[in-house]
């Protein structure tokens, strides 16, 4: 892992400049200025937008405030996807800053999960970590950790502390050298063009004949449409 | 114990036995010869493999479980592979069709995957004790058993009657649609229960609203740590928002059930045992007649949980026997099952932590 540290850092500190604008039909007492933020790619929208909420609350009446949700060009944004995934999925061709619309009414029940508190985000985050470890190590690493270790992972993410997070996450990323990789590689291929939100299957890091799989191998098997035709 | 037998009677009388619904509990003059016949049926010894044939999903499930055991820690090796999941679901749906119980298999467009689905319309704001009456979902129990029988059960079980009556009185709100999906999780190699409820105009119910319909035994556990057990998540196949009973402890839940089935050479349908065990958390119950699935005609018993967390190792024939009052609670086999179950009640891992 040690030699990856610079890459891990660069991924962790990836930021997306974003402009939050209040939805035009929201009722305000005075004009709502847009709000600008640098969003961490690895975090969750509802975890890093307290300031956005406070900013717009100031110009709105209490009775007009329901649960805050976000939308980009008509698509409700799923807070439970990492911010980087949302941006790449919906807005990778857009000019920066990324322009997100903020709503306080008409929560799209079918499309979005509710996020009443940070503990809901934490539960979601931990369940992702657990599922990944179920694939990587049959859940043995995460289950052997203590409650405070789980908390450290979460606090590392919540407070944007790279070292705190990776001191613990390192254990989740280890595997015995002789096995050449995890049991299965946790991955999801997100797609926008289908009701089905993502593709997720079992994928071994090493083929039966001992050759190490690449990302290209994975895409070829799971989502051949992503491979340009002329490559063959 | 007596209450337990009564519940069985009611439940089993449900789906297709309207006539014998009330004659059950009083016939306790145990006939020994039937009891011993039952003994031989429930312990047929080492049965020929061919006996079960394609019906015998449990054996398939179990051999695949053993296969996925790999070397590591044997304790965590009880997996359900996807093919076995589908087969078990197929049999479950077939039986549901026969019962008119509402389960179907939904294919996902453009893929080879799918899930098992059931939608239930509950007449009132909350359904009367869906977990106990043997109906297969909130609201349906009345249709199946008839109002009269529901009343009768209430009279018999004073413990429950009070609170339930209160709820019945307050039931004046609009109908509620419950939806249950059973999916396969390749990460956990286990089935997962997704569910949601809404009013007819589409307003979704909160988890708290839904708990009104959950059996008290479960409700208490849920209140201890609701978000450890159930979270709101995106349905991985249709992308909508559902509640999910987290699968990370499913193997722990199923381990003793599968082990007991294996030790006694009983066949078992994983989906029946699992769903009847976890369903009540979401106000869903599985009628006991599903116990027939996976059993060769009335010989090989399967395991079903009742809503009261009692394991019933039963064949169709044994169910008949119980329904007729022929098996007494002193029967050693039944006792043993109940003992197993007591441990289950205490150890059932619903929570993730």
XYZ file of C-alpha atoms in Angstrom:
585
model
C 0.000 0.000 0.000
C 2.818 2.370 0.919
C 3.799 3.100 -2.665
C 0.203 3.983 -3.505
C 0.041 6.710 -0.941
C 0.313 9.633 -3.349
C -2.438 8.226 -5.507
C -4.641 7.564 -2.479
C -4.095 11.143 -1.384
C -4.940 12.547 -4.773
C -8.134 10.506 -4.902
C -9.090 11.472 -1.358
C -8.523 15.177 -1.894
C -10.310 15.331 -5.255
C -12.732 18.271 -5.224
C -15.548 19.458 -7.483
C -16.320 23.182 -7.530
C -20.075 23.452 -7.239
C -22.691 26.185 -7.381
C -25.928 25.559 -5.423
C -28.983 27.460 -6.603
C -32.400 27.463 -4.976
C -35.171 25.985 -7.124
C -37.153 28.776 -8.785
C -40.532 27.729 -7.347
C -39.397 27.715 -3.727
C -40.970 30.591 -1.831
C -38.477 33.002 -0.311
C -38.791 36.141 1.709
C -35.955 37.790 -0.146
C -33.702 36.884 -3.025
C -31.665 33.701 -2.545
C -28.049 34.107 -3.603
C -26.334 31.033 -5.010
C -23.876 29.266 -2.728
C -20.456 27.953 -3.769
C -18.626 24.961 -2.319
C -15.738 22.641 -3.118
C -17.247 19.171 -2.763
C -14.994 16.240 -1.800
C -15.410 13.467 -4.376
C -15.253 10.656 -1.830
C -17.919 12.079 0.481
C -21.719 12.240 0.393
C -23.813 15.242 -0.626
C -25.877 15.367 2.521
C -22.771 15.075 4.672
C -21.073 18.184 3.318
C -23.967 20.546 2.622
C -24.929 21.801 6.075
C -23.753 25.245 5.029
C -25.932 25.130 1.939
C -28.953 24.288 4.060
C -28.266 27.101 6.533
C -27.679 29.542 3.704
C -31.079 28.963 2.116
C -32.934 28.565 5.387
C -32.086 32.194 6.100
C -34.257 33.438 3.247
C -37.149 31.029 3.692
C -40.059 30.700 6.083
C -39.995 27.853 8.540
C -43.257 26.394 7.211
C -41.832 26.106 3.692
C -38.924 23.964 4.800
C -39.125 20.259 4.282
C -36.264 17.824 3.759
C -33.595 19.273 1.489
C -32.800 17.422 -1.739
C -30.721 18.089 -4.814
C -31.283 17.900 -8.524
C -29.151 18.344 -11.614
C -30.885 19.125 -14.944
C -34.078 17.400 -13.845
C -32.451 14.352 -12.284
C -32.758 13.981 -8.507
C -29.291 13.321 -7.091
C -28.944 10.235 -4.928
C -27.094 11.302 -1.815
C -26.097 7.707 -1.115
C -23.780 7.633 -4.130
C -20.352 9.178 -3.566
C -20.238 12.737 -4.898
C -17.592 11.836 -7.464
C -19.814 9.078 -8.849
C -22.754 11.482 -9.149
C -20.693 14.040 -10.993
C -19.120 11.554 -13.409
C -22.461 9.907 -14.013
C -24.590 12.966 -14.693
C -22.372 15.949 -15.286
C -18.953 14.928 -16.553
C -19.453 16.971 -19.721
C -20.588 20.100 -17.955
C -18.594 23.305 -17.564
C -17.454 23.924 -14.007
C -18.659 24.884 -11.525
C -21.205 22.095 -11.386
C -24.623 23.687 -11.041
C -26.896 21.896 -8.595
C -30.491 22.924 -7.836
C -31.663 22.830 -4.219
C -35.224 21.828 -3.251
C -37.147 21.954 0.008
C -40.479 20.637 -1.277
C -41.923 17.667 -3.175
C -39.360 15.108 -2.074
C -39.176 12.474 -4.841
C -40.027 9.468 -2.691
C -39.524 6.864 -5.382
C -36.117 8.037 -6.476
C -34.376 9.179 -3.334
C -33.689 7.773 0.070
C -34.512 9.985 3.019
C -31.610 11.381 4.950
C -32.952 12.686 8.245
C -29.588 12.633 10.028
C -25.913 11.854 9.707
C -26.460 8.534 11.436
C -28.380 7.411 8.350
C -25.378 8.295 6.202
C -23.142 6.479 8.626
C -25.336 3.365 8.479
C -25.249 3.469 4.702
C -21.505 3.991 4.610
C -20.858 1.152 7.039
C -23.125 -1.191 5.143
C -21.130 -0.450 1.955
C -17.887 -1.150 3.792
C -19.324 -4.390 5.155
C -20.582 -5.547 1.808
C -17.219 -4.844 0.220
C -15.486 -6.814 2.935
C -17.932 -9.680 2.497
C -16.625 -9.869 -1.066
C -12.960 -9.287 -0.257
C -12.540 -11.392 2.891
C -15.916 -12.996 3.625
C -16.441 -10.197 6.087
C -13.751 -11.490 8.384
C -11.722 -8.287 8.573
C -14.627 -5.960 9.282
C -16.112 -8.375 11.797
C -12.855 -8.637 13.687
C -12.656 -4.871 14.033
C -14.036 -3.236 17.109
C -16.813 -0.720 17.250
C -14.281 2.062 17.750
C -12.433 0.987 14.607
C -15.663 1.276 12.629
C -16.148 4.684 14.185
C -12.671 5.708 13.139
C -13.417 4.891 9.506
C -16.585 6.917 9.640
C -15.085 9.868 11.524
C -12.192 9.899 9.075
C -14.633 10.349 6.222
C -16.915 12.748 8.056
C -14.087 15.035 9.116
C -12.069 14.638 5.938
C -9.082 13.123 7.791
C -7.093 11.096 5.303
C -4.648 9.577 7.808
C -7.328 8.664 10.306
C -9.363 6.892 7.625
C -6.496 5.069 5.980
C -4.937 3.873 9.236
C -8.005 1.681 9.507
C -8.930 1.171 5.866
C -5.465 -0.247 5.220
C -6.525 -3.422 7.042
C -9.539 -3.765 4.817
C -7.357 -3.545 1.727
C -4.848 -6.239 2.683
C -4.732 -9.765 1.335
C -2.364 -12.711 1.688
C 0.430 -12.383 -0.880
C 0.131 -15.997 -1.981
C -3.473 -15.449 -3.036
C -2.560 -12.570 -5.309
C -5.661 -10.576 -4.495
C -9.011 -10.412 -2.768
C -11.496 -13.241 -2.913
C -13.671 -11.111 -5.163
C -13.187 -7.528 -6.286
C -15.992 -5.298 -5.024
C -17.207 -3.137 -7.888
C -20.334 -1.552 -9.266
C -20.832 -0.285 -12.791
C -23.315 2.569 -12.534
C -25.461 3.394 -15.510
C -27.906 6.189 -16.257
C -29.742 4.691 -19.203
C -31.620 2.014 -17.314
C -34.000 1.570 -14.391
C -31.433 -0.725 -13.014
C -29.013 1.510 -11.160
C -25.885 -0.580 -11.394
C -24.332 -3.858 -12.415
C -22.721 -5.863 -9.664
C -21.445 -9.401 -9.995
C -18.748 -11.634 -8.625
C -15.344 -11.053 -10.198
C -12.060 -12.670 -9.218
C -8.838 -10.658 -9.358
C -6.971 -13.542 -10.965
C -8.153 -15.777 -13.797
C -8.177 -19.579 -13.371
C -4.968 -19.820 -15.430
C -3.208 -17.392 -13.138
C -3.284 -14.213 -15.180
C -4.053 -11.043 -13.248
C -7.284 -9.419 -14.363
C -7.306 -5.781 -15.459
C -10.114 -3.242 -15.486
C -10.400 -3.961 -19.215
C -11.030 -7.652 -18.485
C -13.754 -6.722 -16.028
C -15.503 -4.387 -18.463
C -15.245 -6.900 -21.280
C -17.014 -9.454 -19.153
C -19.545 -7.287 -17.325
C -20.256 -4.428 -19.696
C -18.853 -5.039 -23.168
C -20.674 -1.984 -24.526
C -18.133 0.159 -22.661
C -15.253 -1.190 -24.751
C -14.720 0.674 -28.039
C -15.399 -1.633 -31.004
C -12.175 -0.928 -32.857
C -10.049 -2.074 -29.964
C -10.231 -5.751 -30.847
C -47.187 -24.596 24.734
C -50.899 -24.983 24.452
C -51.207 -21.638 22.814
C -48.610 -22.821 20.391
C -50.639 -25.798 19.301
C -53.688 -23.669 18.934
C -51.879 -21.339 16.674
C -50.808 -24.168 14.460
C -54.331 -25.370 14.188
C -55.596 -22.036 13.153
C -52.853 -21.435 10.749
C -53.003 -24.729 9.052
C -56.734 -24.579 8.865
C -56.293 -21.392 6.924
C -55.607 -21.839 3.257
C -57.875 -24.668 2.196
C -59.536 -26.096 5.235
C -62.358 -23.853 6.153
C -64.387 -26.773 7.422
C -62.087 -27.967 10.136
C -61.106 -24.605 11.417
C -62.739 -24.814 14.800
C -62.673 -28.470 15.718
C -59.043 -28.678 16.468
C -57.953 -27.956 19.960
C -60.370 -30.123 21.842
C -59.466 -33.453 20.258
C -56.592 -34.287 22.516
C -57.266 -37.984 23.024
C -53.934 -38.916 21.590
C -53.963 -42.025 19.486
C -50.678 -43.790 20.075
C -50.497 -45.636 16.808
C -50.649 -42.486 14.795
C -48.050 -40.963 16.959
C -45.671 -43.822 16.335
C -46.421 -43.744 12.663
C -45.430 -40.162 12.801
C -42.187 -41.126 14.462
C -41.261 -43.346 11.603
C -42.199 -40.711 9.157
C -40.167 -38.019 10.707
C -37.113 -40.214 11.107
C -37.095 -42.260 7.989
C -33.438 -42.997 8.495
C -30.990 -42.454 5.731
C -33.239 -41.997 2.793
C -32.371 -42.949 -0.716
C -31.318 -39.892 -2.690
C -33.767 -40.707 -5.436
C -36.581 -40.322 -2.987
C -36.479 -36.574 -3.083
C -35.657 -36.149 -6.706
C -36.151 -32.726 -8.138
C -38.426 -31.857 -5.258
C -35.678 -32.044 -2.776
C -34.300 -28.568 -2.931
C -32.952 -28.740 0.541
C -30.435 -31.355 -0.332
C -29.263 -29.378 -3.288
C -29.021 -26.290 -1.211
C -27.030 -28.089 1.337
C -24.587 -29.727 -0.994
C -23.893 -26.388 -2.569
C -23.443 -24.948 0.881
C -20.852 -27.519 1.598
C -19.148 -26.813 -1.650
C -18.781 -23.152 -0.932
C -17.314 -24.001 2.423
C -13.765 -23.696 1.116
C -11.043 -24.165 3.662
C -11.247 -21.156 5.933
C -13.344 -20.960 9.042
C -15.998 -23.589 8.759
C -18.396 -21.576 10.842
C -19.026 -19.020 8.121
C -19.556 -21.398 5.267
C -23.289 -21.596 4.779
C -23.896 -19.984 1.448
C -26.836 -20.098 -0.870
C -25.749 -20.044 -4.489
C -27.757 -18.162 -7.048
C -28.971 -21.181 -8.957
C -30.279 -22.803 -5.786
C -31.915 -19.511 -4.859
C -33.799 -19.461 -8.148
C -34.905 -23.048 -7.851
C -36.107 -22.532 -4.316
C -38.002 -19.432 -5.434
C -39.537 -21.279 -8.348
C -40.918 -23.914 -6.032
C -42.074 -21.257 -3.620
C -43.951 -19.422 -6.357
C -45.514 -22.645 -7.595
C -46.853 -23.347 -4.155
C -48.026 -19.762 -3.851
C -50.022 -20.136 -7.069
C -51.672 -23.212 -5.647
C -52.560 -21.261 -2.497
C -53.358 -18.066 -4.340
C -50.916 -16.416 -2.015
C -49.773 -13.718 -4.423
C -46.069 -14.372 -4.977
C -44.674 -14.145 -8.475
C -41.290 -14.158 -10.169
C -40.324 -10.951 -11.941
C -37.703 -10.969 -14.653
C -35.524 -7.918 -15.060
C -35.729 -6.699 -18.622
C -32.632 -7.326 -20.667
C -30.950 -9.567 -18.146
C -31.122 -13.083 -16.834
C -31.825 -11.893 -13.319
C -35.031 -11.531 -11.390
C -36.704 -11.438 -8.020
C -39.692 -12.810 -6.174
C -42.460 -10.310 -5.552
C -45.703 -9.991 -3.645
C -48.058 -7.098 -3.220
C -50.713 -7.033 -0.519
C -53.568 -4.633 -0.066
C -54.457 -4.145 3.555
C -57.973 -2.882 4.180
C -57.244 -0.640 7.138
C -54.546 1.601 8.444
C -53.093 -1.343 10.201
C -53.760 -4.984 9.806
C -54.900 -7.171 12.652
C -52.072 -9.360 13.780
C -50.812 -10.518 10.446
C -48.079 -12.444 12.158
C -50.344 -14.789 14.041
C -53.286 -15.709 11.972
C -51.552 -17.560 9.246
C -52.628 -15.275 6.493
C -49.781 -14.524 4.225
C -49.658 -10.818 4.637
C -51.295 -7.940 6.345
C -54.969 -7.874 5.684
C -55.193 -11.145 3.884
C -55.607 -13.258 6.918
C -59.147 -12.082 7.359
C -60.016 -13.002 3.819
C -58.656 -16.455 4.265
C -59.775 -17.362 7.712
C -62.846 -15.263 7.990
C -63.570 -12.629 10.567
C -65.154 -15.083 12.953
C -62.038 -17.057 13.369
C -59.936 -14.032 13.999
C -62.294 -13.106 16.812
C -62.077 -16.536 18.249
C -58.332 -16.436 18.418
C -58.466 -13.156 20.185
C -60.707 -14.621 22.841
C -58.366 -17.513 23.317
C -55.306 -15.465 23.761
C -55.974 -12.857 26.331
C -52.444 -11.642 26.337
C -52.814 -10.268 22.871
C -56.440 -9.406 22.778
C -56.319 -6.081 24.544
C -53.779 -4.305 22.438
C -55.115 -5.706 19.221
C -58.627 -4.609 19.865
C -57.384 -1.143 20.428
C -55.728 -1.212 17.125
C -58.768 -2.541 15.376
C -60.788 0.323 16.776
C -58.375 2.916 15.513
C -58.372 1.432 12.047
C -60.270 3.881 9.998
C -57.636 5.209 7.663
C -57.275 4.365 3.996
C -56.055 1.061 2.596
C -52.350 0.352 2.554
C -50.388 -1.391 -0.121
C -47.508 -3.546 1.060
C -44.882 -4.710 -1.342
C -42.345 -7.436 -0.679
C -39.407 -8.352 -2.898
C -36.997 -11.196 -2.341
C -33.669 -10.687 -4.093
C -30.430 -12.551 -4.246
C -27.327 -10.835 -2.902
C -24.205 -12.166 -4.551
C -22.045 -10.357 -2.001
C -23.583 -12.180 0.948
C -24.651 -15.217 -1.057
C -27.965 -14.994 0.695
C -31.523 -13.889 -0.015
C -32.516 -10.355 0.974
C -35.959 -9.029 1.862
C -36.897 -5.621 0.425
C -40.222 -4.085 1.411
C -42.228 -0.904 1.367
C -45.734 0.266 2.109
C -47.776 3.129 0.813
C -51.279 4.517 0.788
C -53.250 4.124 -2.415
C -52.399 7.667 -3.496
C -48.738 6.753 -3.291
C -47.754 8.297 0.017
C -45.098 6.017 1.477
C -45.299 4.804 5.058
C -42.423 5.376 7.399
C -40.786 2.442 9.066
C -42.462 3.470 12.316
C -45.878 3.352 10.655
C -45.148 -0.118 9.429
C -44.102 -1.322 12.843
C -47.642 -0.993 14.033
C -48.259 -4.138 12.057
C -45.291 -6.088 13.278
C -45.687 -8.868 15.786
C -44.834 -7.617 19.304
C -42.007 -10.139 19.718
C -40.233 -8.586 16.820
C -41.225 -5.022 17.496
C -39.361 -5.045 20.753
C -36.192 -6.214 19.097
C -36.508 -3.641 16.389
C -36.900 -0.845 18.861
C -33.647 -1.823 20.506
C -31.644 -0.944 17.442
C -33.758 -0.331 14.407
C -31.110 1.003 12.075
C -28.790 -1.881 12.763
C -31.352 -4.193 11.315
C -33.367 -2.322 8.751
C -32.188 0.464 6.505
C -33.700 2.324 3.637
C -31.869 1.385 0.481
C -32.082 1.568 -3.235
C -33.552 -1.529 -4.852
C -30.601 -2.790 -6.896
C -32.751 -4.009 -9.770
C -35.403 -1.305 -10.159
C -33.674 1.656 -8.534
C -36.487 2.665 -6.184
C -36.405 3.267 -2.491
C -37.158 0.302 -0.212
C -36.586 -0.827 3.344
C -34.135 -3.663 3.625
C -33.555 -6.246 6.250
C -29.807 -6.363 6.219
C -28.441 -9.745 5.065
C -25.118 -9.678 6.868
C -26.380 -12.026 9.599
C -28.525 -14.260 7.446
C -25.977 -17.041 7.524
C -25.907 -16.972 11.307
C -29.664 -17.188 11.308
C -29.764 -20.101 8.906
C -26.838 -22.090 10.253
C -28.680 -23.966 13.028
C -31.667 -24.561 10.798
C -29.572 -26.014 8.006
C -27.467 -28.011 10.437
C -30.536 -29.530 12.049
C -32.014 -30.377 8.677
C -28.788 -31.992 7.608
C -28.366 -33.959 10.816
C -31.840 -35.365 10.480
C -31.620 -35.853 6.755
C -34.582 -33.582 6.241
C -34.983 -31.651 3.073
C -35.579 -27.973 3.350
C -36.432 -25.079 1.138
C -34.073 -22.287 2.126
C -36.513 -19.581 1.083
C -39.375 -21.041 3.126
C -37.305 -21.338 6.287
C -35.644 -17.990 5.870
C -38.679 -15.962 4.794
C -40.970 -17.416 7.417
C -38.340 -16.482 9.948
C -37.550 -12.904 8.944
C -40.828 -11.930 7.250
C -42.680 -11.029 10.444
C -40.279 -8.132 10.942
C -41.993 -6.608 7.936
C -45.484 -7.805 8.853
C -45.203 -10.640 6.364
C -45.977 -14.201 7.268
C -45.597 -17.409 5.376
C -48.471 -19.876 5.768
C -47.384 -23.138 7.275
C -48.446 -25.131 4.273
C -45.262 -23.921 2.577
C -43.653 -26.555 4.753
C -44.694 -29.013 2.059
C -42.266 -27.500 -0.381
C -39.140 -29.478 -0.800
C -40.629 -32.479 0.872
C -41.258 -35.658 -0.987
C -44.960 -36.363 -0.659
C -45.745 -36.295 3.023
C -42.566 -38.061 4.023
C -39.731 -35.627 4.300
C -40.370 -32.828 6.689
C -39.135 -29.333 6.268
C -38.639 -26.602 8.776
C -40.847 -23.607 9.115
C -40.805 -20.836 11.640
C -44.088 -19.665 12.904
C -44.532 -16.044 13.700
C -43.954 -16.822 17.322
C -40.488 -18.072 16.578
C -41.341 -21.700 17.007
C -39.639 -24.078 14.684
C -41.941 -26.703 13.347
C -40.323 -29.719 11.864
C -43.317 -31.066 10.097
C -44.580 -32.905 7.115
C -47.956 -32.375 5.658
C -49.047 -35.534 7.362
C -47.718 -34.410 10.690
C -49.494 -31.123 10.275
C -52.680 -33.046 9.738
C -51.909 -34.999 12.830
C -51.329 -31.917 14.879
C -54.390 -30.265 13.475
C -56.440 -33.232 14.532
C -54.963 -32.986 18.014
C -53.178 -36.319 17.791
C -49.779 -35.103 18.809
C -49.463 -34.115 22.385
C -47.078 -31.550 23.637
C -45.302 -34.306 25.569
C -44.161 -35.895 22.353
C -40.368 -36.058 22.625
C -39.786 -35.045 19.027
C -41.935 -32.021 19.349
C -40.250 -31.175 22.603
C -36.878 -31.315 20.992
C -37.967 -28.971 18.275
C -39.295 -26.582 20.822
C -36.025 -26.671 22.687
C -34.164 -25.873 19.515
C -36.527 -23.052 19.096
C -36.013 -21.589 22.525
C -32.383 -21.215 21.639
C -33.447 -19.625 18.413
C -35.498 -17.042 20.168
C -32.568 -16.046 22.294
C -29.914 -16.176 19.642
C -31.613 -15.122 16.483
C -29.284 -12.562 15.006
C -31.391 -9.909 13.431
C -29.116 -7.016 14.109
C -25.872 -6.388 12.294
C -23.861 -5.627 15.388
